[in-house]
Amino acid sequence: MQLEDIETIAVLGAGNMGHGIAEVAALAGYEVRLRDIKEEFVQSGYEDIEWSLQKLAEKDTITEEEADAAIDSVTPLVDMEEAVGSADVIIEAVPEKMEIKEDVYEEVEESAPDHAIFATNTSSLSITDLSEVSDRPEQFCGMHFFNPPIRMQLVEVINGEHTDEETIEVIEDLAEDFGKTPVRVRKDSPGFIVNRILVPLMNEACWMLSDDVATVEEIDSTTKYHMGLPMGTFELADMTGIDISYHVLDYMNDVLGDEYEPAPVMQEKVEAEELGQKTGVGFYDYEDGDGADVPTDEYSEEVEERLNAALAKEIANLVGGDVAPPEDIDEAVMMGAGFPEGPTKSIDEYGVEKCLNKLEELYEETGAARYEPPEYLSEAAEQGGFNDGAGDDEESGPDFEVIAIERIDVDVPEGHNEKQIGHIKIDRPHRMNTISLDVLDELDQAREIFEGEEQVRAILITGEGDKAFSAGADVQSMATSADPLSAQELSAQGQATFGRLEECPLPVVAGIDGFCLGGGMELSMCTDIRIASERSEFGQPELDLGLLPGWGGTQRLANVIGEGPAKEIIMTAERYDAEEMADFGFLRDVVSKDDLFDEALDLAEQLAQGPPVAQKMTKRAMLKGRDDTEAGLEVESQAFGHLIGTDDVMEGMTAFMGDGEPDFEGQ
């Protein structure tokens, strides 16, 4: 089967995951059969889809016509034969119990067409075991969405022992057609990638609590504000449900052995039905207490060492067990768990050998199986990390991690010199392209590289993904800079980076799609010309946080649009749509999302064919004259005198007189 052969998708189970998957499939243009065991269940799921689509339309994420077409393509059903009888792909999303899933597949097999592919949305159960209930194990795989499916980008696509390569490839293609990013899990292993990382990490936190090594506050403060993870470990457990993590861990314990034995405190919480936010009490009290009020200043070195050691062990199990390579682990965990950096890279930076030594120390001290180092961890330590230097060839330039760069050839007239656009893309879609210290560093490096390449004549800056140009500063990763001196240094670093971009001698264009907020909007202010999609949203929300724009926004925005509008935008902290920002003069054009990149690139190409020396001096004179008109005019006068004797002026005049196109060389 190929992707183009798929027309109808059956989704079994109309709960949160099931109706979310059905909505995603419907928006992608497929006919969807949503099935559950009772009419009230399936109708509830259908109404949830209808409500969600309407909300998306109200926010202009989709049109009313797209919402209507999607809901019209979903048919709620109870009869199994009617649901799966004409389906090309059947996605099962029933409760996470092996016996329930097995019963479902026995019933499905009676009515499903021979060509249909079965895909289970299980988060941890054995794909192989489930496939063997069916008569088509080669057409069976895992297709694990993350909650909520409409928003989460990741889909883990999991091989069972019997899965054909064709099955995996078509489900990967289907996930991409859904607008998702598939990451392949190459071997059927409990927890797959994301849960295999998260759940043992949570278990180690619980063991530290059970053994009085650290408090809830120390553990969460360390993970959230020192290690830079998106949430405290117990804060996350309470949000997702302690019972969910416990059941995954219990299954891993059954299959993989004692190293995944649940910590006593986790079992106690489940038995007491203190499951987190959904019951009002978990590791934090959400009824009579303040909820997950994580302190910023209770860092514990022991907690950091143990959690990093647990993380390194699970990475080693995944890589050494051929479940997934380091780059796939990083991609999956950043998208599925919101880590600001890939865990294999963060452990490489922290020190694999340091983690190995900590595990050996704890194993000798306790004898606990959870601390026994896997063989592959020693190999990784010997080779210097999980990412063993591949791609670090000096000739290839820096190995960027949070941005991506490319050189795009300009379509020049025949006989003209080659010219290029340097394209910088903020590449953190899982974090809404928020700007971290690493982004600042790499942005500075990329600008410097392009400034040094003679053929690069203009720079284009965009954001990766469908949601944001940049949604602002990555507050989570910068949370350790909570003291005044560190915060001042952080502000100065951002100001310096953006200042060098603003002073770049090359013309710089921003192609803005989606959210352009806070530090992301401050970045766009440093570019020379901005084009945005119709759906883009702008704003400086810092005052709502008791702050102010710290990377030059208080100065540059007024320079771009005037002091009055700039004060309005900054002091109200409100959101503004693209048309409003165009009216302010912030944007050159507002175009459709589909046309944005081409329009921005066309503008960059136009600028790239201009006279480089004159462009550089024009920018310099305008910057100099912002605060001192006389100084700006002096630079302008000097530049005019300098330019009059350049080859570029002669080239421009000759082309003008001959009605041709000039080929400026910057001389």
XYZ file of C-alpha atoms in Angstrom:
667
model
C 0.000 0.000 0.000
C 1.118 3.574 -0.746
C -0.035 6.814 0.857
C -2.144 7.689 -2.174
C -4.114 4.452 -1.667
C -5.383 5.623 1.732
C -8.817 7.244 1.661
C -10.610 6.049 4.794
C -9.257 5.871 8.327
C -11.008 4.165 11.224
C -10.193 5.393 14.728
C -11.190 3.019 17.509
C -11.825 4.744 20.800
C -13.426 8.201 21.078
C -11.699 9.362 24.247
C -9.182 12.207 24.469
C -6.597 10.521 22.245
C -9.074 8.893 19.876
C -11.135 11.952 19.039
C -7.915 14.001 18.817
C -6.440 11.603 16.247
C -9.732 11.580 14.332
C -9.685 15.388 14.204
C -6.124 15.421 12.863
C -7.027 12.866 10.176
C -10.138 14.789 9.183
C -8.210 18.056 8.853
C -5.764 16.253 6.573
C -8.642 15.453 4.212
C -9.398 11.803 5.033
C -12.759 10.154 5.539
C -12.846 9.174 9.208
C -14.895 6.522 10.996
C -14.831 7.212 14.754
C -15.965 4.203 16.763
C -16.567 3.457 20.446
C -18.502 0.801 22.347
C -21.440 3.035 23.348
C -23.388 5.702 21.492
C -22.885 8.198 24.333
C -19.089 7.713 24.200
C -18.779 8.203 20.470
C -21.161 11.177 20.424
C -19.168 12.821 23.184
C -15.988 12.371 21.136
C -17.679 13.734 18.023
C -18.892 16.813 19.918
C -15.384 17.362 21.263
C -14.061 17.382 17.680
C -16.786 19.824 16.653
C -15.927 22.133 19.575
C -12.181 21.988 18.865
C -12.627 22.747 15.158
C -14.796 25.732 15.984
C -12.139 27.062 18.363
C -9.484 26.682 15.672
C -11.691 28.600 13.263
C -12.336 31.360 15.813
C -8.570 31.785 16.197
C -8.135 31.836 12.403
C -5.918 28.771 12.574
C -8.257 27.253 10.009
C -11.131 28.720 8.001
C -14.816 28.103 8.730
C -14.969 26.151 5.457
C -12.095 23.899 6.551
C -13.772 23.323 9.919
C -17.068 22.402 8.249
C -15.354 20.068 5.785
C -13.454 18.320 8.576
C -16.480 17.664 10.774
C -18.472 16.503 7.740
C -15.812 13.881 7.042
C -16.152 12.284 10.518
C -18.780 9.595 10.988
C -19.497 8.498 14.601
C -20.253 4.782 14.852
C -20.771 1.969 17.332
C -20.994 -0.977 14.940
C -17.495 -2.408 14.407
C -18.143 -3.835 10.941
C -19.457 -0.500 9.712
C -16.478 1.306 11.231
C -13.656 -0.823 9.821
C -15.248 -2.613 6.855
C -13.956 -0.140 4.263
C -10.986 1.277 6.180
C -7.497 1.442 4.691
C -5.820 2.229 8.021
C -7.229 1.366 11.441
C -5.793 3.360 14.363
C -6.617 1.888 17.746
C -6.747 4.226 20.751
C -8.641 2.230 23.382
C -7.627 2.108 27.092
C -4.019 1.136 27.822
C -4.707 -2.421 28.963
C -3.358 -5.370 27.026
C -6.462 -7.500 27.438
C -8.790 -4.742 26.175
C -6.621 -4.121 23.126
C -6.349 -7.841 22.357
C -10.134 -8.197 22.471
C -10.510 -5.238 20.115
C -8.095 -6.690 17.548
C -9.842 -10.062 17.582
C -13.106 -8.282 16.755
C -11.519 -5.971 14.176
C -9.923 -8.880 12.322
C -13.372 -10.281 11.545
C -14.410 -7.213 9.497
C -11.287 -5.401 8.329
C -10.296 -5.567 4.622
C -7.248 -7.712 3.859
C -5.186 -4.719 2.755
C -5.863 -2.634 5.875
C -2.970 -1.628 8.126
C -3.452 -1.850 11.902
C -1.738 0.865 13.977
C -1.922 0.994 17.755
C -1.605 4.231 19.688
C -0.201 2.445 22.745
C 2.336 4.467 24.704
C 4.351 1.512 25.962
C 2.801 -1.928 25.363
C 4.439 -4.515 23.122
C 3.704 -3.985 19.435
C 4.847 -7.533 18.746
C 2.461 -9.100 21.267
C -0.483 -7.084 19.982
C 0.341 -7.872 16.343
C 0.245 -11.599 17.063
C -3.416 -11.332 18.056
C -4.172 -10.355 14.458
C -3.804 -12.405 11.287
C -1.571 -9.727 9.719
C 1.415 -9.027 12.004
C 3.413 -7.772 9.019
C 0.757 -5.046 8.507
C 0.817 -4.018 12.168
C 2.851 -1.241 13.820
C 2.761 1.370 16.544
C 1.612 4.917 15.802
C 1.973 6.745 19.103
C 0.533 10.258 19.162
C 1.091 12.654 22.063
C -1.624 14.470 23.965
C -3.289 16.564 22.651
C -2.826 15.219 19.107
C -4.068 18.417 17.482
C -1.161 20.385 19.011
C 1.669 17.916 19.602
C 4.007 17.497 16.643
C 5.584 14.130 17.452
C 4.375 10.708 16.338
C 6.473 7.700 17.335
C 6.219 5.031 14.610
C 7.209 1.682 16.108
C 8.409 -1.536 14.518
C 7.172 -4.842 15.842
C 9.207 -8.004 15.288
C 7.034 -8.922 12.303
C 6.376 -5.458 10.813
C 7.168 -5.067 7.113
C 9.253 -2.084 6.033
C 6.454 -1.074 3.652
C 4.040 -0.808 6.587
C 6.398 1.445 8.546
C 7.072 3.655 5.534
C 3.416 4.206 4.679
C 2.553 5.059 8.307
C 5.467 7.499 8.408
C 4.126 9.054 5.202
C 0.656 9.206 6.732
C 1.974 10.951 9.861
C 3.683 13.529 7.648
C 0.468 13.993 5.677
C -1.235 14.682 9.018
C 1.255 17.533 9.435
C 3.185 15.649 12.122
C 6.826 14.659 12.486
C 7.324 10.876 12.645
C 10.290 9.475 14.538
C 10.960 5.806 13.948
C 11.403 3.438 16.890
C 13.485 0.712 15.294
C 12.915 -2.019 17.838
C 9.876 -2.882 19.956
C 10.938 -1.941 23.470
C 8.742 -0.864 26.436
C 8.245 2.887 26.634
C 9.606 3.361 23.094
C 11.667 6.598 23.178
C 9.967 9.407 25.098
C 8.424 7.370 27.918
C 11.590 5.284 28.171
C 13.417 8.526 28.991
C 10.769 10.268 31.121
C 9.367 7.470 33.275
C 12.669 6.118 34.695
C 13.727 9.733 35.320
C 10.545 10.219 37.318
C 11.120 6.942 39.128
C 14.617 7.993 40.188
C 13.161 11.233 41.567
C 10.659 9.142 43.537
C 13.416 6.865 44.852
C 15.323 9.915 46.101
C 12.161 11.030 47.888
C 11.509 7.550 49.314
C 15.125 7.222 50.522
C 15.196 10.734 52.043
C 17.963 11.818 49.684
C 16.071 14.972 48.717
C 12.736 16.744 49.119
C 10.094 17.407 46.491
C 11.149 21.066 46.483
C 14.852 20.280 46.009
C 14.177 17.842 43.187
C 11.788 20.103 41.274
C 13.876 23.229 41.838
C 16.918 21.411 40.457
C 15.176 19.960 37.404
C 13.201 23.076 36.466
C 15.571 25.907 37.312
C 19.033 24.370 37.118
C 18.802 21.540 34.600
C 16.464 23.655 32.467
C 13.743 21.033 31.960
C 10.297 22.403 31.098
C 8.724 21.384 34.410
C 9.734 20.009 37.770
C 9.711 16.211 37.824
C 6.883 15.995 40.374
C 5.096 18.943 38.793
C 5.028 16.950 35.536
C 3.917 13.764 37.306
C 0.982 15.612 38.859
C -0.014 17.129 35.523
C 0.051 13.880 33.521
C -1.277 11.666 36.323
C 0.893 9.664 38.710
C -1.059 6.522 37.881
C -0.149 6.844 34.189
C 3.575 6.856 34.959
C 3.138 4.077 37.495
C 1.362 1.748 35.057
C 4.000 2.328 32.367
C 6.746 1.686 34.916
C 4.999 -1.395 36.267
C 4.826 -2.797 32.722
C 8.508 -2.014 32.161
C 9.299 -3.741 35.450
C 7.426 -6.874 34.321
C 9.137 -6.972 30.927
C 12.614 -5.606 31.612
C 13.231 -6.585 35.220
C 14.127 -5.155 38.609
C 15.958 -2.058 37.360
C 12.494 -0.580 36.715
C 11.018 -1.411 40.118
C 8.624 1.415 41.058
C 9.680 3.535 44.027
C 7.557 3.003 47.167
C 6.270 6.592 47.207
C 4.854 6.224 43.699
C 2.977 3.067 44.625
C 1.703 4.722 47.822
C 0.332 7.675 45.868
C -1.524 5.371 43.471
C -2.978 3.261 46.289
C -4.123 6.424 48.110
C -5.622 7.734 44.847
C -3.537 10.885 45.176
C -2.880 11.027 41.444
C -2.112 14.688 40.873
C -4.170 17.543 39.472
C -7.071 15.311 38.426
C -7.700 14.205 42.028
C -6.736 17.505 43.689
C -3.712 16.058 45.477
C -0.521 14.436 44.244
C 2.994 15.418 45.167
C 1.500 18.908 45.507
C -1.830 19.945 47.016
C -4.155 21.593 44.485
C -7.179 21.893 46.778
C -5.995 23.287 50.102
C -2.439 24.239 49.100
C -0.717 26.379 46.488
C -0.330 23.641 43.888
C 3.004 23.200 42.143
C 4.776 26.231 43.582
C 8.334 25.255 42.648
C 11.046 27.237 44.466
C 13.855 28.698 42.365
C 16.634 28.422 44.937
C 16.697 24.875 46.339
C 19.285 23.398 43.970
C 20.852 20.078 44.976
C 24.039 18.840 43.326
C 23.218 15.264 44.390
C 19.832 15.464 42.659
C 21.424 16.727 39.456
C 24.058 13.989 39.501
C 21.529 11.203 40.073
C 19.019 12.408 37.499
C 21.693 12.889 34.849
C 23.034 9.421 35.622
C 19.531 7.947 35.212
C 19.107 9.853 31.959
C 22.466 8.636 30.634
C 21.576 5.047 31.495
C 18.315 5.127 29.532
C 19.974 6.783 26.550
C 22.591 4.026 26.603
C 19.862 1.375 26.745
C 18.102 2.887 23.728
C 21.214 3.438 21.612
C 22.988 0.244 22.661
C 19.814 -1.764 22.167
C 19.335 -0.425 18.610
C 16.000 1.108 19.584
C 16.961 4.573 18.316
C 20.114 6.533 17.424
C 21.069 9.665 19.407
C 19.682 12.150 16.873
C 16.249 10.463 16.887
C 16.201 10.372 20.687
C 16.916 14.091 20.790
C 14.273 14.926 18.207
C 11.611 12.813 19.909
C 12.251 14.047 23.453
C 12.406 17.715 22.447
C 9.107 17.442 20.546
C 7.317 14.991 22.839
C 8.536 16.178 26.250
C 9.455 19.795 25.554
C 13.114 19.467 26.534
C 14.924 22.661 25.489
C 17.895 20.603 24.322
C 18.266 17.022 23.133
C 19.091 14.746 26.097
C 22.004 13.030 24.333
C 23.623 16.388 23.657
C 22.967 17.665 27.185
C 24.517 14.532 28.692
C 27.493 14.805 26.343
C 27.997 18.363 27.609
C 27.537 17.337 31.248
C 29.885 14.375 30.856
C 29.049 10.751 30.045
C 31.989 9.529 32.096
C 30.769 11.554 35.069
C 27.361 9.827 34.779
C 29.025 6.413 34.499
C 31.076 7.061 37.624
C 27.963 8.121 39.541
C 26.103 4.948 38.550
C 29.070 2.783 39.563
C 29.257 4.587 42.903
C 25.520 4.128 43.576
C 25.549 0.499 42.416
C 28.436 -0.336 44.731
C 26.739 1.519 47.584
C 23.195 0.103 47.187
C 23.385 -2.947 44.917
C 20.138 -1.731 43.328
C 19.605 -2.966 39.759
C 18.490 0.511 38.651
C 22.073 1.727 39.114
C 23.849 -1.068 37.233
C 25.569 0.634 34.276
C 24.742 -0.811 30.836
C 27.686 -1.925 28.701
C 27.060 0.669 26.040
C 27.464 3.498 28.562
C 31.123 2.520 28.977
C 31.530 2.546 25.193
C 29.965 6.003 24.970
C 32.260 7.278 27.720
C 35.321 5.909 25.900
C 34.344 7.535 22.602
C 33.726 10.880 24.300
C 29.934 10.911 24.278
C 26.834 9.575 22.563
C 27.448 11.968 19.661
C 31.012 11.002 18.863
C 32.051 14.045 16.857
C 30.370 13.146 13.569
C 29.849 16.259 11.497
C 32.615 18.249 13.219
C 34.802 18.480 10.121
C 36.307 21.961 10.228
C 35.760 22.479 6.508
C 32.014 22.070 6.942
C 31.871 24.939 9.449
C 30.108 25.015 12.823
C 27.715 22.205 13.716
C 24.621 24.297 14.487
C 22.054 22.774 16.841
C 19.365 25.412 17.381
C 19.502 27.246 14.071
C 19.955 26.036 10.506
C 21.700 27.882 7.702
C 21.716 27.503 3.938
C 22.922 29.450 0.936
C 20.325 30.095 -1.758
C 21.508 30.984 -5.256
C 20.092 34.206 -6.703
C 18.679 34.030 -10.227
C 20.985 36.575 -11.912
C 21.079 37.673 -15.573
C 23.345 35.661 -17.850
C 26.974 36.719 -17.554
C 26.568 38.284 -14.102
C 28.590 37.202 -11.085
C 27.125 34.547 -8.783
C 25.216 35.904 -5.808
C 23.608 34.133 -2.843
C 21.148 34.689 -0.017
C 22.285 33.543 3.418
C 19.209 31.940 4.998
C 19.147 31.685 8.817
C 16.319 29.603 10.265
C 15.619 29.456 13.998
C 15.238 25.699 14.379
C 13.396 25.046 17.655
C 9.816 24.391 16.543
C 9.208 22.219 19.624
C 9.853 25.357 21.736
C 8.035 27.815 19.436
C 11.479 28.964 18.228
C 12.060 30.733 21.532
C 15.436 32.412 21.849
C 17.859 30.759 24.250
C 21.458 31.665 24.985
C 22.452 29.017 22.432
C 20.276 30.703 19.803
C 21.957 34.025 20.517
C 25.395 32.439 20.169
C 24.603 30.573 16.955
C 22.776 33.540 15.412
C 25.896 35.610 15.989
C 28.090 32.915 14.411
C 25.824 32.595 11.361
C 25.772 36.363 10.795
C 29.561 36.473 11.011
C 29.901 33.580 8.541
C 27.652 35.218 5.960
C 29.310 38.613 6.376
C 32.608 36.937 5.511
C 31.418 35.246 2.307
C 31.809 37.437 -0.775
C 29.002 35.738 -2.715
C 26.425 36.236 0.067
C 24.765 39.588 -0.588
C 21.708 39.498 1.721
C 20.391 37.593 4.736
C 16.900 36.146 5.209
C 15.750 35.136 8.718
C 12.759 32.823 9.275
C 11.469 30.394 11.901
C 11.039 26.630 11.509
C 7.612 25.023 11.792
C 4.015 26.180 11.488
C 3.566 28.075 14.744
C 6.101 30.822 15.266
C 8.800 33.032 13.833
C 9.851 33.248 17.484
C 7.543 33.360 20.493
C 10.103 35.244 22.585
C 12.919 34.508 24.977
C 13.221 30.953 26.299
C 12.388 31.965 29.861
C 12.628 28.359 31.074
C 16.230 27.853 29.953
C 17.196 31.254 31.349
C 15.473 30.786 34.691
C 18.758 30.300 36.513
C 19.545 33.965 35.726
C 17.202 35.132 38.458
C 19.619 37.389 40.351
C 19.966 41.029 39.224
C 23.587 40.789 38.092
C 23.013 37.689 35.946
C 19.849 39.196 34.466
C 21.740 42.361 33.562
C 24.455 40.291 31.865
C 21.774 38.339 29.974
C 20.195 41.566 28.748
C 23.593 42.882 27.687
C 24.379 39.684 25.763
C 21.108 39.844 23.827
C 21.555 43.543 23.155
C 25.071 42.970 21.826
C 24.011 40.096 19.561
C 21.046 42.002 18.161
C 23.155 45.156 17.845
C 25.673 43.366 15.647
C 22.820 42.049 13.507
C 21.375 45.551 13.148
C 24.831 46.846 12.104
C 25.338 44.005 9.617
C 26.557 45.525 6.315
C 24.314 43.157 4.353
C 20.587 43.850 3.848
C 18.595 41.667 6.282
C 14.991 40.566 5.657
C 12.671 38.868 8.175
C 10.014 36.459 6.899
C 7.565 36.263 9.809
C 4.928 33.541 10.130
C 2.969 32.896 13.305
C 3.892 34.286 16.705
C 6.437 37.111 16.794
C 6.501 38.037 20.465
C 8.852 39.471 23.062
C 12.452 38.691 22.225
C 11.335 37.327 18.854
C 9.829 40.687 17.954
C 12.986 42.403 19.223
C 14.968 40.182 16.837
C 12.751 41.229 13.935
C 13.343 44.918 14.801
C 17.039 44.426 13.986
C 16.277 43.445 10.411
C 15.975 46.027 7.657
C 12.650 44.988 6.130
C 9.919 42.702 7.467
C 7.229 40.715 5.633
C 4.620 38.710 7.550
C 1.850 36.226 6.899
C -1.756 37.245 7.511
C -2.038 34.990 10.549
C 1.006 36.391 12.355
C 0.656 37.925 15.828
C 2.969 40.516 17.343
C 3.468 41.853 20.837
C 5.782 42.757 23.686
C 4.271 40.943 26.698
C 7.116 41.748 29.107
C 5.187 44.323 31.158
C 2.571 41.672 31.984
C 5.442 39.803 33.687
C 6.603 42.864 35.571
C 9.551 43.282 33.200
C 10.361 45.388 30.164
C 11.818 44.436 26.777
C 15.462 43.706 27.530
C 17.069 43.179 24.131
C 16.707 46.649 22.673
C 12.960 46.794 22.167
C 12.459 50.028 24.126
C 14.771 51.793 21.671
C 14.411 50.073 18.316
C 10.622 49.852 18.173
C 10.314 53.625 18.558
C 12.913 54.069 15.837
C 10.926 51.846 13.470
C 7.351 53.052 14.061
C 7.612 56.165 16.237
C 7.487 56.711 19.972
C 3.702 56.879 20.364
C 2.839 53.535 18.720
C 5.888 51.922 20.350
C 4.722 52.983 23.814
C 1.257 51.627 23.072
C 2.581 48.221 22.032
C 5.021 47.912 24.935
C 2.909 49.384 27.719
C -0.368 47.618 26.889
C 1.421 44.262 26.369
C -1.399 43.381 23.955
C -1.290 41.253 20.796
C -1.482 42.926 17.379
C -2.300 41.274 14.085
C -0.230 41.670 10.932
C -2.503 44.248 9.328
C -2.301 46.452 12.423
C 1.495 46.202 12.406
C 1.542 47.093 8.709
C -0.561 50.171 9.495
C 2.033 51.128 12.118
C 4.711 50.861 9.410
C 6.428 47.876 10.994
C 5.794 45.588 8.016
C 6.422 46.113 4.323
C 3.839 43.546 3.205
C 1.237 41.158 4.599
C 0.819 38.044 2.464
C -0.725 34.597 2.710
C 1.077 31.916 4.695
C 1.649 29.911 1.520
C 3.253 32.889 -0.248
C 5.342 34.182 2.648
C 8.658 32.451 2.015
C 8.623 33.162 -1.709
C 7.758 36.836 -1.152
C 10.466 37.260 1.490
C 13.008 35.449 -0.683
C 12.095 37.578 -3.718
C 12.738 40.708 -1.669
C 16.060 39.355 -0.393
C 17.074 38.467 -3.962
C 16.193 41.976 -5.128
C 18.359 43.473 -2.375
C 21.168 40.993 -3.083
C 21.580 42.457 -6.553
C 22.064 45.968 -5.189
C 25.412 47.769 -4.691
C 27.028 46.270 -1.559
C 29.201 49.249 -0.592
C 26.359 51.745 -1.022
C 24.011 49.515 0.982
C 26.524 49.213 3.823
C 27.126 52.964 3.944
C 23.404 53.733 3.751
C 22.752 51.575 6.820
C 25.709 53.117 8.631
C 24.548 56.693 7.939
C 20.978 55.948 9.053
C 22.147 54.326 12.303
C 24.533 57.174 13.026
C 21.819 59.750 12.477
C 19.240 58.261 14.825
C 20.328 60.306 17.814
C 22.427 62.924 16.059
C 21.233 64.156 12.684
C 24.378 66.189 12.109
C 26.542 63.121 12.691
C 24.401 61.108 10.309
C 24.650 63.781 7.644
C 28.421 63.863 8.069
C 28.613 60.094 7.469
C 26.302 60.491 4.487
C 28.501 63.224 2.993
C 31.682 61.213 3.479
C 30.065 58.094 2.023
C 28.836 60.006 -1.026
C 32.340 61.241 -1.701
C 33.773 57.765 -1.263
C 31.213 56.085 -3.496
C 31.531 58.458 -6.424
C 34.861 56.937 -7.410
C 33.905 53.254 -7.076
C 33.547 50.693 -9.841
C 29.964 50.109 -8.668
C 28.980 53.681 -9.548
C 30.478 53.295 -13.005
C 28.658 49.970 -13.414
C 25.368 51.525 -12.327
C 25.686 54.516 -14.629
C 26.700 52.382 -17.601
C 23.747 50.045 -17.071
C 21.378 53.009 -16.649
C 22.530 54.661 -19.867
C 22.357 51.375 -21.746
C 18.999 50.323 -20.225
C 20.569 47.134 -18.829
C 20.858 45.441 -15.429
C 23.938 46.405 -13.367
C 26.215 43.686 -11.995
C 27.490 45.277 -8.805
C 30.629 43.669 -7.367
C 31.141 45.771 -4.255
C 34.204 47.578 -5.628
